Structure formats: C-alpha cells, structure tokens
Tab-separated table of C-alpha atoms and ligand atoms in Angstrom:
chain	number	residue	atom	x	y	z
I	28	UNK	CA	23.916	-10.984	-0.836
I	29	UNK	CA	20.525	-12.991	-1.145
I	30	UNK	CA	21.540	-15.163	1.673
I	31	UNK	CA	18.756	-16.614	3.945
I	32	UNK	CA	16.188	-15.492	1.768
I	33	UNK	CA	13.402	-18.004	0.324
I	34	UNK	CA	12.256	-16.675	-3.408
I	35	UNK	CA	9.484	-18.310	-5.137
I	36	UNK	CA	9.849	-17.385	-8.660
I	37	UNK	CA	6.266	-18.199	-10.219
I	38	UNK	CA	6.369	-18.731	-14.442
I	39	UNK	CA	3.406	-18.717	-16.500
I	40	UNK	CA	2.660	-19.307	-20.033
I	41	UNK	CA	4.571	-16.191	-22.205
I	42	UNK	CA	7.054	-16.500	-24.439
I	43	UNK	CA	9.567	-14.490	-21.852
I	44	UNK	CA	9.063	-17.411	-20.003
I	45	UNK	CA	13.098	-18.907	-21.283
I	46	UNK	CA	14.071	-15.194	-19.764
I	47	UNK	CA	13.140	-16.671	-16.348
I	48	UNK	CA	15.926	-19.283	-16.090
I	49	UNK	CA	18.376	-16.056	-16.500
I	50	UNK	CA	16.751	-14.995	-13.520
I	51	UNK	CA	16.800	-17.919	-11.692
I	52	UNK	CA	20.241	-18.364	-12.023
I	53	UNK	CA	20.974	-15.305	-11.007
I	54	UNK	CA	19.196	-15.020	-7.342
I	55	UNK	CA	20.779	-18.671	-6.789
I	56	UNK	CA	24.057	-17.296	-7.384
I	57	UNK	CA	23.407	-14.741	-5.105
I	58	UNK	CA	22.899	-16.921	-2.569
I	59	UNK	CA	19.029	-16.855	-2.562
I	60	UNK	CA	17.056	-20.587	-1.852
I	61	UNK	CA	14.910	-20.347	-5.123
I	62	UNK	CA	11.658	-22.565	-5.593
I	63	UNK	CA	10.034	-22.473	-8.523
I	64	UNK	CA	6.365	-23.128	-9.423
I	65	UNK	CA	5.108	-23.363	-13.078
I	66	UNK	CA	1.456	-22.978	-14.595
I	67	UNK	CA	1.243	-26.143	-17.314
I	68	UNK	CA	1.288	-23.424	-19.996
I	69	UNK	CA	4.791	-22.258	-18.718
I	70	UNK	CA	6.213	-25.743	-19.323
I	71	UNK	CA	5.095	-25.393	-23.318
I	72	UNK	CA	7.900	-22.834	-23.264
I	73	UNK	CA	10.612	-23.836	-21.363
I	74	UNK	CA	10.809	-27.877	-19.534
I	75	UNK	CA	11.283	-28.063	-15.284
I	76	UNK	CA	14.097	-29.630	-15.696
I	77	UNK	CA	16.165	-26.570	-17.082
I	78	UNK	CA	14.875	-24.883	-13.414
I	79	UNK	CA	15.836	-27.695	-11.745
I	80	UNK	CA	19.384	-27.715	-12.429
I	81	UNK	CA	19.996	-24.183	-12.076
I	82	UNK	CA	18.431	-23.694	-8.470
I	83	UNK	CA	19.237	-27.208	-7.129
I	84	UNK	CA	15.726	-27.164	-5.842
I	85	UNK	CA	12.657	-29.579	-7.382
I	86	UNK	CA	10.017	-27.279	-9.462
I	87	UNK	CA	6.839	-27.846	-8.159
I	88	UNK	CA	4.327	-28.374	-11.197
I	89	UNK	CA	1.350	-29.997	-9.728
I	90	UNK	CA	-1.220	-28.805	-7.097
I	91	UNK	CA	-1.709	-31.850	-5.159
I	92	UNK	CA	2.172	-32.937	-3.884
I	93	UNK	CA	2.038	-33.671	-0.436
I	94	UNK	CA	5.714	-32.048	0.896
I	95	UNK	CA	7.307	-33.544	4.362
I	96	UNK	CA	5.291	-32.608	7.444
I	97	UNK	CA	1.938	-33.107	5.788
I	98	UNK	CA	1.537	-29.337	4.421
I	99	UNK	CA	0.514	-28.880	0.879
I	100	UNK	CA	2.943	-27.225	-1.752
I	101	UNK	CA	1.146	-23.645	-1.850
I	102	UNK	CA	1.061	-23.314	2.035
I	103	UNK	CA	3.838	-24.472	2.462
I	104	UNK	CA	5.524	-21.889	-0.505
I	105	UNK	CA	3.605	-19.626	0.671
I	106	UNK	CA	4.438	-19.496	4.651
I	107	UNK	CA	8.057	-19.984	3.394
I	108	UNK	CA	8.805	-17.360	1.119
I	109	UNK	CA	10.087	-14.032	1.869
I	110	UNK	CA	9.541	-12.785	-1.899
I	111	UNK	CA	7.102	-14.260	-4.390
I	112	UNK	CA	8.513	-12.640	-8.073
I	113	UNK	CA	6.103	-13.994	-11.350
I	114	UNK	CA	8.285	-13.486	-14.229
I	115	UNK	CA	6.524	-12.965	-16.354
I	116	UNK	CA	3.168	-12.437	-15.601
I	117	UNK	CA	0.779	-13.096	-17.927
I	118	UNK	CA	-2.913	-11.308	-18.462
I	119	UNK	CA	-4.328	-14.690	-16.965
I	120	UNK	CA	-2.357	-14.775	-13.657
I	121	UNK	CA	-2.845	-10.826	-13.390
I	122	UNK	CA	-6.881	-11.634	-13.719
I	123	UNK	CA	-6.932	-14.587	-11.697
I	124	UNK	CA	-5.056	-12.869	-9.015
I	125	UNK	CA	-7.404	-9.444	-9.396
I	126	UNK	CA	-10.567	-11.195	-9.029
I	127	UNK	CA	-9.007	-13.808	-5.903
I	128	UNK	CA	-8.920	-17.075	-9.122
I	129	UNK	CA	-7.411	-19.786	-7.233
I	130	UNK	CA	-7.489	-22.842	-9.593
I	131	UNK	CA	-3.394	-23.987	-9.659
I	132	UNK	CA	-0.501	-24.599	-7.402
I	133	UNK	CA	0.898	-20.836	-8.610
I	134	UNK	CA	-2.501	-18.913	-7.926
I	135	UNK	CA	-3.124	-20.588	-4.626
I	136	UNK	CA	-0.036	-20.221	-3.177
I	137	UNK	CA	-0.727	-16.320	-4.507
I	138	UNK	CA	-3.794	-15.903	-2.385
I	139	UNK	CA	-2.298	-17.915	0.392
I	140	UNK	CA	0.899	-15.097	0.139
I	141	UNK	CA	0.903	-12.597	2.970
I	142	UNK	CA	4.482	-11.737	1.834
I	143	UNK	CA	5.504	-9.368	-1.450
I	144	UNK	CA	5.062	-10.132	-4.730
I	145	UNK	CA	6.388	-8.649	-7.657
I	146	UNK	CA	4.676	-8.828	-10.726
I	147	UNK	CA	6.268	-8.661	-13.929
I	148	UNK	CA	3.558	-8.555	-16.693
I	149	UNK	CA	4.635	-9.378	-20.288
I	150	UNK	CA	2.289	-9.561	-23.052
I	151	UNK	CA	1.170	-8.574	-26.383
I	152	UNK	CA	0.436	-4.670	-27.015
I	153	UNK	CA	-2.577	-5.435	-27.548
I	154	UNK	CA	-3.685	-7.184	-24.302
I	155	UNK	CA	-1.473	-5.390	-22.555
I	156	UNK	CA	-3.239	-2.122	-23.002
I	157	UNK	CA	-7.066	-3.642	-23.119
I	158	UNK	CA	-8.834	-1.753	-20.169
I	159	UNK	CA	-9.538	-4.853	-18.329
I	160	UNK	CA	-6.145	-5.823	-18.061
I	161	UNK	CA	-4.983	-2.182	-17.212
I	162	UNK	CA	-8.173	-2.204	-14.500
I	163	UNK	CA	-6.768	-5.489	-13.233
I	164	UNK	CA	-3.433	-3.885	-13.278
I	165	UNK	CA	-4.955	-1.439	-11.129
I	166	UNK	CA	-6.426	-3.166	-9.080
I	167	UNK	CA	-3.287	-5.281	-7.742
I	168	UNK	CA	-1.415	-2.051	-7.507
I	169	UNK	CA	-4.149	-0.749	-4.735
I	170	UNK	CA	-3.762	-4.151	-3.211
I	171	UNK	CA	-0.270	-3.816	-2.410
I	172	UNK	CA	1.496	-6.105	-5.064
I	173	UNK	CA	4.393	-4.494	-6.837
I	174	UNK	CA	4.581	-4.250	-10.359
I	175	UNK	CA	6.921	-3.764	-12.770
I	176	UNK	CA	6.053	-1.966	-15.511
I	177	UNK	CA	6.665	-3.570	-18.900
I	178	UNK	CA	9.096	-2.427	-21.265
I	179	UNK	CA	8.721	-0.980	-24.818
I	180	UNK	CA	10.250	-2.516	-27.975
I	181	UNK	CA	9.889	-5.483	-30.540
I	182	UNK	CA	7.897	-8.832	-29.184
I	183	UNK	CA	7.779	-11.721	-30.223
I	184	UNK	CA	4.161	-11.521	-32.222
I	185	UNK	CA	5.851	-9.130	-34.872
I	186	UNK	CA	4.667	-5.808	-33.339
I	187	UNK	CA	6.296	-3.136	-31.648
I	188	UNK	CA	4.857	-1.744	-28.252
I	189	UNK	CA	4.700	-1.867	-24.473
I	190	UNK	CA	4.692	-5.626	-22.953
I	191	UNK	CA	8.050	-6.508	-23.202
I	192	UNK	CA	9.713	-8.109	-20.302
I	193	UNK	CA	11.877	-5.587	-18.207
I	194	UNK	CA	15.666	-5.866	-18.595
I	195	UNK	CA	16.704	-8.731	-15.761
I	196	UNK	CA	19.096	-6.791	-14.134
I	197	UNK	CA	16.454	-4.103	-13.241
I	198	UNK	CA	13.932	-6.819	-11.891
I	199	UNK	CA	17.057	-8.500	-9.836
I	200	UNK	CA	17.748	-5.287	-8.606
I	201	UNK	CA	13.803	-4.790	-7.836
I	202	UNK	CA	14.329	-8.009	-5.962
I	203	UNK	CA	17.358	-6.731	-3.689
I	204	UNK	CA	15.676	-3.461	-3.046
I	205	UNK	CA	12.416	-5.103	-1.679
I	206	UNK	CA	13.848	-7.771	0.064
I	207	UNK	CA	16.227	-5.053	2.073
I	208	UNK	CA	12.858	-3.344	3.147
I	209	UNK	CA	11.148	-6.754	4.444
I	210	UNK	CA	11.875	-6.235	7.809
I	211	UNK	CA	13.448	-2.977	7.819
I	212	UNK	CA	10.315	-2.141	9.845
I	213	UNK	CA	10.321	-5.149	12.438
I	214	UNK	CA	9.660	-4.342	16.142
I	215	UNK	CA	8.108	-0.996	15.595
I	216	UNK	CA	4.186	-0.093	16.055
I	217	UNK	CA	2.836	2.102	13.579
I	218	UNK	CA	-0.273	3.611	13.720
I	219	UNK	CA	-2.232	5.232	10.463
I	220	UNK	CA	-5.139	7.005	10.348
I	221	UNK	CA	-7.140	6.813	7.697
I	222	UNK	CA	-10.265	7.964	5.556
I	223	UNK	CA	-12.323	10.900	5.763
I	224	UNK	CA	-14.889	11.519	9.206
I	225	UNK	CA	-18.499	11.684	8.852
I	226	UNK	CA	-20.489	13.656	11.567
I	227	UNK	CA	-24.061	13.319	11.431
I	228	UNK	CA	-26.863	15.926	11.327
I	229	UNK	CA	-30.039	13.053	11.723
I	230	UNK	CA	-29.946	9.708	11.247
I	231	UNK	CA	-29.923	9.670	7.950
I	232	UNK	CA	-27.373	12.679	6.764
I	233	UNK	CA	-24.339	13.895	7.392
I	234	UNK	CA	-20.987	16.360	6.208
I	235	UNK	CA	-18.396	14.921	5.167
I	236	UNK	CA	-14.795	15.070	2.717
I	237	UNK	CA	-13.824	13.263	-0.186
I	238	UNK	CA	-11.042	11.339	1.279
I	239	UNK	CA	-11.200	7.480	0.186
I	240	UNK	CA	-9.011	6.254	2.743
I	241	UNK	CA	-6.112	5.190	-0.228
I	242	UNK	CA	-3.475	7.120	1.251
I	243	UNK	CA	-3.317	5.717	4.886
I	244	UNK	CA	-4.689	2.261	3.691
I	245	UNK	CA	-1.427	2.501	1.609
I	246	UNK	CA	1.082	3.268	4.345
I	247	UNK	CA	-0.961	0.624	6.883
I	248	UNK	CA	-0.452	-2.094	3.826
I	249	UNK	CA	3.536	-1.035	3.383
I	250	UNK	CA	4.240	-0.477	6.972
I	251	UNK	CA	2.974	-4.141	7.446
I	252	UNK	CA	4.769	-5.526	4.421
I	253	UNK	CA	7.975	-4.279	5.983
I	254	UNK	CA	7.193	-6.115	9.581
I	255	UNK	CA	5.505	-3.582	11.571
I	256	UNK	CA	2.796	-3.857	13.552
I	257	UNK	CA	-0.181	-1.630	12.414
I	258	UNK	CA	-2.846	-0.155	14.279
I	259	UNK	CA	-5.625	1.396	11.745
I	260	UNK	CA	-8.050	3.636	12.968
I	261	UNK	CA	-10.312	4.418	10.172
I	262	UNK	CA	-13.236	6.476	9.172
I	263	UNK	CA	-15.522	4.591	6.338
I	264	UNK	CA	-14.192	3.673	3.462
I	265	UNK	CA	-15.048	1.639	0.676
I	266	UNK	CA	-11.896	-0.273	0.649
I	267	UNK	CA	-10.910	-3.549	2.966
I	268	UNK	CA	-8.095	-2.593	5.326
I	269	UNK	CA	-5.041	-4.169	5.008
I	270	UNK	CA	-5.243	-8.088	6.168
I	271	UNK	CA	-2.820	-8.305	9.534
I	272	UNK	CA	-3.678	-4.836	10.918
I	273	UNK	CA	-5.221	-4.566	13.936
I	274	UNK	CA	-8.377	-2.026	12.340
I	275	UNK	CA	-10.688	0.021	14.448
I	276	UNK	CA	-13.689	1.832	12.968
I	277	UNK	CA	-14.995	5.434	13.994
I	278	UNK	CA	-17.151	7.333	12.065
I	279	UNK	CA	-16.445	10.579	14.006
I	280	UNK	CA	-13.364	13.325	14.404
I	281	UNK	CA	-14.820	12.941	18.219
I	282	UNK	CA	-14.620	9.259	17.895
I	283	UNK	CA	-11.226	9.303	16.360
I	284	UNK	CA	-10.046	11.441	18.616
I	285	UNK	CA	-10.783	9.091	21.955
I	286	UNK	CA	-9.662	5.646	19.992
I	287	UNK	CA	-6.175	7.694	18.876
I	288	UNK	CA	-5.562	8.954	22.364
I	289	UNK	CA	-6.333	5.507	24.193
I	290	UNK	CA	-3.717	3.753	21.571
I	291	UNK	CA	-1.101	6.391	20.878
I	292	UNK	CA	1.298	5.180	24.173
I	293	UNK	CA	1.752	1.949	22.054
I	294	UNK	CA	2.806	4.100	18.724
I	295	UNK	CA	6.018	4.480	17.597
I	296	UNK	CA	5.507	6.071	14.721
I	297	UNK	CA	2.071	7.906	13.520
I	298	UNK	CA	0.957	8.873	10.444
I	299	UNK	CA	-2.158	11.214	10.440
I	300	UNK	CA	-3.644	10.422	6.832
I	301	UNK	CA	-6.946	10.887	7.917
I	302	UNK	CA	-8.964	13.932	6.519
I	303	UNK	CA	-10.523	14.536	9.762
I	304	UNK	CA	-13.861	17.253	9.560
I	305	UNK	CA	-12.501	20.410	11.630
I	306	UNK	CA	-16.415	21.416	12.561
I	307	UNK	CA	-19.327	18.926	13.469
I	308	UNK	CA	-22.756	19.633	14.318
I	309	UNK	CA	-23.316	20.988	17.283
I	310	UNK	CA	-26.596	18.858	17.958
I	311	UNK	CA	-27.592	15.779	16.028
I	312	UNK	CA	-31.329	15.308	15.180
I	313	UNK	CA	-32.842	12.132	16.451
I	314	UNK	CA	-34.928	12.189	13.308
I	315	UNK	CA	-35.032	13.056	9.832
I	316	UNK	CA	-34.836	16.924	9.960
I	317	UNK	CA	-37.976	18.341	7.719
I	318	UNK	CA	-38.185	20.725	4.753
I	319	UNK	CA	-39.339	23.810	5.837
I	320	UNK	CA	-38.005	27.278	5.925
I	321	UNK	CA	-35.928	28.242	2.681
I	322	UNK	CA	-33.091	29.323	4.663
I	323	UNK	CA	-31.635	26.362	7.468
I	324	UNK	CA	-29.247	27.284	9.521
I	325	UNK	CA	-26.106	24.405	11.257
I	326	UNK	CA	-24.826	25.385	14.076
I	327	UNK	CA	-20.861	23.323	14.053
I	328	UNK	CA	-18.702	23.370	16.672
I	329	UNK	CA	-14.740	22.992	16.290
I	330	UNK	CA	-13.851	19.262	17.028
I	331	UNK	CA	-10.502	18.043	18.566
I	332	UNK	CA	-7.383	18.761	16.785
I	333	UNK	CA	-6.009	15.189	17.195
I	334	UNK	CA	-2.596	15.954	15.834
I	335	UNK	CA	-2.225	18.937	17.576
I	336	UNK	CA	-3.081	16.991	21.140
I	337	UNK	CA	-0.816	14.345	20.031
I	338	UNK	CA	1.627	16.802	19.470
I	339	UNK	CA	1.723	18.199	23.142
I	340	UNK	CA	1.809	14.280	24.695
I	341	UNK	CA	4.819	13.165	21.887
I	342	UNK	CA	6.741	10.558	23.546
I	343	UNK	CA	10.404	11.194	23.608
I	344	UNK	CA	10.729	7.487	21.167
I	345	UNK	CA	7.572	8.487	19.163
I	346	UNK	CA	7.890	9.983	15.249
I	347	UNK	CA	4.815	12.288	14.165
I	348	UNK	CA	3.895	12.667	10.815
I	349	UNK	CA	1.151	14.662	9.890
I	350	UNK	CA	-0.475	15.679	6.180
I	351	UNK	CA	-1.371	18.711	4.827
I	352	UNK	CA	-4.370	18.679	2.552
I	353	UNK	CA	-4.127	22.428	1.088
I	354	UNK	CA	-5.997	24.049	-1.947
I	355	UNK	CA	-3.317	27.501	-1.859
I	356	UNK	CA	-0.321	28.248	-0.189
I	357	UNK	CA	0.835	24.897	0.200
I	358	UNK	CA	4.255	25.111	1.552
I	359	UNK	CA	3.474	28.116	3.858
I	360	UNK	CA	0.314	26.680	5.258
I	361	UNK	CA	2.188	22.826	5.772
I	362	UNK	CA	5.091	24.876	7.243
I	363	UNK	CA	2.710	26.396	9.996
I	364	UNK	CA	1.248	23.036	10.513
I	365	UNK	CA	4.342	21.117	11.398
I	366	UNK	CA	5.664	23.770	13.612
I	367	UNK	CA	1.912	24.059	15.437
I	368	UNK	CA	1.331	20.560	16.029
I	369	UNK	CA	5.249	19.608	16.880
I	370	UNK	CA	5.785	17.295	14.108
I	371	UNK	CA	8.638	15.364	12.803
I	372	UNK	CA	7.635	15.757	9.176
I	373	UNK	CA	4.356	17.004	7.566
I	374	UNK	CA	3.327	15.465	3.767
I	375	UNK	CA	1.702	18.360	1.986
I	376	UNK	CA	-0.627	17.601	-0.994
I	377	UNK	CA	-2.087	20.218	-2.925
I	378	UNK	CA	-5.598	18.400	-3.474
I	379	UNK	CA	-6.611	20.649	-5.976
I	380	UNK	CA	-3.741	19.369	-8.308
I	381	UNK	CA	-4.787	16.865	-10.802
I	382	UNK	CA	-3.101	13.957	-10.189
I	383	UNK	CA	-3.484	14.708	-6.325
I	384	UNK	CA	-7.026	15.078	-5.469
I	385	UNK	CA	-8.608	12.991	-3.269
I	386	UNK	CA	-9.914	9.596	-4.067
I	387	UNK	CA	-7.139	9.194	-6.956
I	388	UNK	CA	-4.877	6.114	-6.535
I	389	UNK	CA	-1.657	9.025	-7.256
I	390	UNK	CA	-0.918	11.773	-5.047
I	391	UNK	CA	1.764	14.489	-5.718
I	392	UNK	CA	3.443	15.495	-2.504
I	393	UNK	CA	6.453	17.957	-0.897
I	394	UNK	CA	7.805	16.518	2.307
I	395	UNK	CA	8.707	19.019	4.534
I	396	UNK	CA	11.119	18.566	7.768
I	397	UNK	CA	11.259	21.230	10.991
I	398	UNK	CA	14.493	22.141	9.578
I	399	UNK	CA	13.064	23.297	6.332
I	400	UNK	CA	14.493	21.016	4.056
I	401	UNK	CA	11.717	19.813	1.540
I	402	UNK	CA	11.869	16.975	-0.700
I	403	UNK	CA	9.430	17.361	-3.920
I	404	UNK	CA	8.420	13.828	-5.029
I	405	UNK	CA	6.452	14.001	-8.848
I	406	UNK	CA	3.246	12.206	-9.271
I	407	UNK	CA	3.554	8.472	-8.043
I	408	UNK	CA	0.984	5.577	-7.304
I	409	UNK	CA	-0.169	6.223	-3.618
I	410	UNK	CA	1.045	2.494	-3.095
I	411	UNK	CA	4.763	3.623	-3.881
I	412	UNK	CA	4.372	6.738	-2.325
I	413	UNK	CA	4.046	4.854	0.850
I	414	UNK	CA	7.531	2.976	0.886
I	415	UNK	CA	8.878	6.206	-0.284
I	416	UNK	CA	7.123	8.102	3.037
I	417	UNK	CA	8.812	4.790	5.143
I	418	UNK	CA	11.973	4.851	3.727
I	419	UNK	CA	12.003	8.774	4.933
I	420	UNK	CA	10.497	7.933	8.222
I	421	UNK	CA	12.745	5.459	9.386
I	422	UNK	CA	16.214	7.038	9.728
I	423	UNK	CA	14.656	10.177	11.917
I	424	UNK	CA	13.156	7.023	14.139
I	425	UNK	CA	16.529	5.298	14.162
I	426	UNK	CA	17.979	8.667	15.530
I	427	UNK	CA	15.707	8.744	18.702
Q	12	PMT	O1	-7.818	9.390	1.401
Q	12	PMT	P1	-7.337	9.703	-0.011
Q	12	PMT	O2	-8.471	9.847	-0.978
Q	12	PMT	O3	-6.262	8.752	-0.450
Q	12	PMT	O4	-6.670	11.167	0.041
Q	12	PMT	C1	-5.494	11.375	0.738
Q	12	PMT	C2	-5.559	12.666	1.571
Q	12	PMT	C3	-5.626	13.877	0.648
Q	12	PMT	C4	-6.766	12.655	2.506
Q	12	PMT	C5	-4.233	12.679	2.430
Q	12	PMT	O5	-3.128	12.693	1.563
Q	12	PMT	C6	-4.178	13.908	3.327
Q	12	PMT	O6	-3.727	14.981	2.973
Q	12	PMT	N1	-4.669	13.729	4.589
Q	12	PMT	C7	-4.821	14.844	5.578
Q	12	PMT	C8	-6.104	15.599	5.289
Q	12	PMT	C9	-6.338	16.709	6.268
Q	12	PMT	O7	-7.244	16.629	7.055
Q	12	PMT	O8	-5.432	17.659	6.250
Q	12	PMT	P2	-5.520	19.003	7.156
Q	12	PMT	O9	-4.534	19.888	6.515
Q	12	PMT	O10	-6.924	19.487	7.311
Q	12	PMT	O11	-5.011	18.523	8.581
Q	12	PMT	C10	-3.637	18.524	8.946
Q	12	PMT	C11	-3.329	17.307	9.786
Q	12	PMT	O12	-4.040	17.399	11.034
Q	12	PMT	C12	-3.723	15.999	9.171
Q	12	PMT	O13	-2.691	15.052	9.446
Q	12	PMT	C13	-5.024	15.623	9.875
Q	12	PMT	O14	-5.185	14.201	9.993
Q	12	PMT	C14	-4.830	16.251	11.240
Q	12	PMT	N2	-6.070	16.691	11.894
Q	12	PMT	C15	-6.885	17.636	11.315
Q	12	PMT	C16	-8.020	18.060	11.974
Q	12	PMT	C17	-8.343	17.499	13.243
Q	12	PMT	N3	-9.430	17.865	13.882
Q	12	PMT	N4	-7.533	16.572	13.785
Q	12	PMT	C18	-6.413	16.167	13.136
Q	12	PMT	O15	-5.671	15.292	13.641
C-alpha cells in the first residue's frame, strides 16, 4: 500500500514516545522504507535498537554521520523523504520548528524538508494549552505543516486533559491520505492570486481591503505540496509566499490585471483569491495631497474585471475558480458570479461571518458548481480548506 514511499518518522522526548515503534511497525508492514531519527531525549524513553529491528533500517541519532556519497544525514533525509511524520511532537520541536531552531539531526533535516510533515503534538495539559505553544501551534499550521490535533483523556503526569497522543490508526490513516495527495497534482500549472490591491491616491496613501493574502497563500502552499507548479501573483502581504512558487508582486488591480493576462496561457487551473479593489483613482497625486476644503471629493474609475476577462479567453484544458467575498445574499450573489464570469466553481465566503472575515487563519465557505450543486464546508483552518478546494478541483480538471 505504502510501497515506494520514503517516511522519516522523527521521535522526540515524550513519554508517547514507546507508541512510536507501533507506528513504525506498522508503515514497514505496509510496505513503506521507514528511517527514523531520534532527539537524545527520545532515546531516555525508548533505545534505537527497538527501531532498528522493526524497520530494518539504521536510526540515525547523531548530527554529524557522514552517509555514502558524501551528503550529510539531514539532507540527505530530507531530499529523500516523501513524508516526514514526528510522533510525537513535543512543545520543544513545535518551538524550535516555529521560530526556524535548527540545533539536531531531527530539526535540521525539518528546515531542510520541502516535503509534508505531520505533526503529532503530545504533551501535558498544561503546556499543551500555554499560549505560546498554541501561537507556535499556529504558526506551523499557516506554514503549511499538518497537525494532528491531540487527543483528550488520562496522561501519564496524573491529569486528565487534551495532549494525549492520537489513536495510531487515525495518524496511519493521516499518513495514507497525505501521501495519496503528494503528487496527485504533478504536471499541472496552477496559478493563485492572492492578497488584497492597493491603488494609490499620492505617494504616500492609498484604498485598500482587508484581505491578508492567507487564503491564496494557502492554496499556492497546498497546490505545491501536491507537485504542481505555482505561479503567485500577489498584492502585499505581510506573509512570505510559499518557498518553490514562482511569485510576482503587483500592487495594483491594473497591475494584476496585465501580469494575470501575460501568464494565464500557461495555467491550468486558476484560483482568483485575490480581493481585487473594483474602483481606483482616477488620477494619482504626484505629491502629498493637502488639507484644505472640509469636503474632498475622489474621482474612481472601474478597474478590469480580471476574472471576468479570463472568463471570455478560458482555454478549452483550463479550470476557473473564482471567490465570492459577500456581506448579504451570499448564494444568490456567488450564483450570478459564476455564471457572469464562466466559471467552473466559485468559493463563496460570507466575510461578515465570524470565523470568516478576512485576515482570520479560518474561513467558512459554500462551494458552488454551474450545475447548482453546493457543498457547505463548516469553519476549517484556511490551510485545510485548501486541500479540501484541490481535492474538489481536480476531478472537474481530470474530466477536460
Ligand atoms: O486574504 P484573506 O484575508 O485570507 O481573505 C480571504 C478572502 C476573503 C479575500 C478570499 O476568501 C476571497 O473571498 N477572495 C475574493 C475577494 C473578492 O474580491 O471577491 P469579489 O466577490 O469582489 O470578486 C469575485 C471574484 O472576481 C474574485 O475571485 C476576485 O478575485 C475577482 N475579481 C474581482 C474584481 C476584479 N476587478 N477582478 C477580479 O478578478
């Protein structure tokens, strides 16, 4: 089942730590090559040796092994593997890995990783629910690393609580599901758009929407993690795009209209996250505009529907998938959008919702088809909402 597929299985220093070699066992008997790295705390709970024998592989322990054709262990793990899982993953690793720590063979070959990892923290209550573990928690999540939630029962320090380790056969089949989707994407061209346009009044001001960028950064990030190539054309953020996409900044609709058009032949599938401003100036200041009558008036002008002029050029191989960011009348108005700019799906967020505005790391969507069919997904990470968004995309691009 696991056949072909190179698993690092990373163990740090929890007392779940003797749950691992369950694990272990398991994706070798699957047929999975399993290599297995453990922090020096990991080995006060459980000895190499008992990995060892149950994948057939040597556990790398030590940081400075020179492997056969001169590349050291954590490039070498890392360029190899097709799945890093940590099981489990203690607050240290989770920190170290949040704030780019890279002071072992485990957490080097994590920042030298362009493949997925799965995290599976397990921990006291206590520190598993301390706000700088939940931030780091956080943070990895927006980065693209998948996470297991832990579960809720007795552990071993006497209390009762959230930081159990997850049941194995729900993080084996965690393990199945994402290495299905590796390369489910392979050979296609995406392109995202992200973030929200700014259009400038003088120099120094300009209008512009709340849109943070998460949601197309998101589907940029997945789309790569499942082979594609990804072409990201996006407005400011604060974030850093995904590493492996090709990225180009505009700060304009005008400008994002021109780079969208010159690279949408090489698309096969779009995805229109941007919030793109549907009036700009109609002249920009050269310098600071003054204070002076109580009453200014902007003149705007309507700016390019991109979507829409995408919409007319769709290739007969290309997928279009547009959003809808509505404040009433959600599925009418997302309806009227798909059928105006000849979509193949439109993902409506009501942005007024809490738990869908913009700038929140969870959106709350209905995706809607030309048919009519909707699909109403409840409030979910943006991050999973992404694979969830692919995994819908890719049999309507398998049909064309
Ligand atoms: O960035 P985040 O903070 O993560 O927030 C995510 C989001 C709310 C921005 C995202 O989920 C979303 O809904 N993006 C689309 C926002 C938007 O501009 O929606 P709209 O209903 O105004 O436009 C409909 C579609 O036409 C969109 O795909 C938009 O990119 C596109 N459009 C709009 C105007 C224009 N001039 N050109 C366009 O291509």
């Amino acid at each position: 089942m696991l056949t072909e597929k190179f698993i690092t299985l990373g163990i740090t220093g929890g007392i779940a730590a003797y749950k691992a070699a369950e694990l272990a066992s398991t994706l070798t008997q699957a047929g999975a090559e399993v290599h297995v790295i453990m922090t020096r705390a990991a080995q006060k709970f459980i000895r190499p040796i008992t990995f060892q024998a149950l994948t057939g592989q040597p556990v790398h322990t030590a940081m400075f092994t020179r492997l056969t054709g001169w590349r050291v262990a954590h490039v070498d793990l890392a360029t190899r593997s097709d799945l890093i899982v940590i099981v489990p993953a203690t607050a240290n690793i989770l920190g170290k890995l949040a704030h780019g720590i890279a002071d072992d063979l485990l957490s080097t070959t994590l920042l030298a990783a362009t493949c997925l990892v799965l995290l599976c923290p397990a921990m006291n209550t206590g520190m598993y629910q301390n706000p700088i573990v939940q931030a780091n928690i956080n943070r990895l999540k927006e980065l693209g690393y998948c996470i297991i939630e832990p579960a809720t029962g007795w552990l071993a320090c006497g209390q009762e609580g959230p930081g159990r380790l997850p049941a194995l056969d729900l993080i084996f089949n965690q393990i199945k599901d994402l290495l299905i989707k590796i390369s489910d994407w392979q050979g296609l061209t995406v392109m995202v758009t992200a973030g929200g346009t700014k259009e400038p009044l003088d120099p120094i001001r300009h209008i512009s929407n709340r849109s943070s960028g998460k949601m197309g950064y998101a589907l940029a990030r997945a789309a790569l993690k499942r082979g594609a190539q990804v072409i990201l054309i996006s407005a400011p953020t604060g974030m850093s795009p995904p590493a492996g996409a090709k990225v180009i900044w505009v700060e304009r609709a005008r400008e994002m209209y021109e780079q969208v058009l010159t690279h949408a032949s090489k698309a096969d599938v779009v995805f229109k996250a941007a919030a793109v401003a549907d009036y700009s100036p109609r002249f920009t200041a050269n310098q600071k505009i003054k204070k002076k009558d109580e009453v200014y008036l902007l003149e705007l002008e309507k700016t390019p529907d991109i979507l829409f002029e995408l919409g007319q050029r769709k290739q007969p191989h290309q997928i279009l998938v547009g959003f809808a960011a509505e404040t009433e009348n959600l599925e009418e108005n997302a309806r009227r959008k798909l059928a105006q700019k000849n979509l193949d799906l439109i993902v409506a967020n009501d942005v007024t919702q809490p738990g869908s505005e913009f700038g929140q790391d969870t959106n709350i969507v209905k995706i809607i088809y030309p048919d009519g069919k909707i699909i109403s997904l409840p409030q979910m990470e943006k991050t999973v909402l992404a694979h969830h968004i692919l995994d819908l995309v890719l049999p309507l691009r398998l049909k064309k």
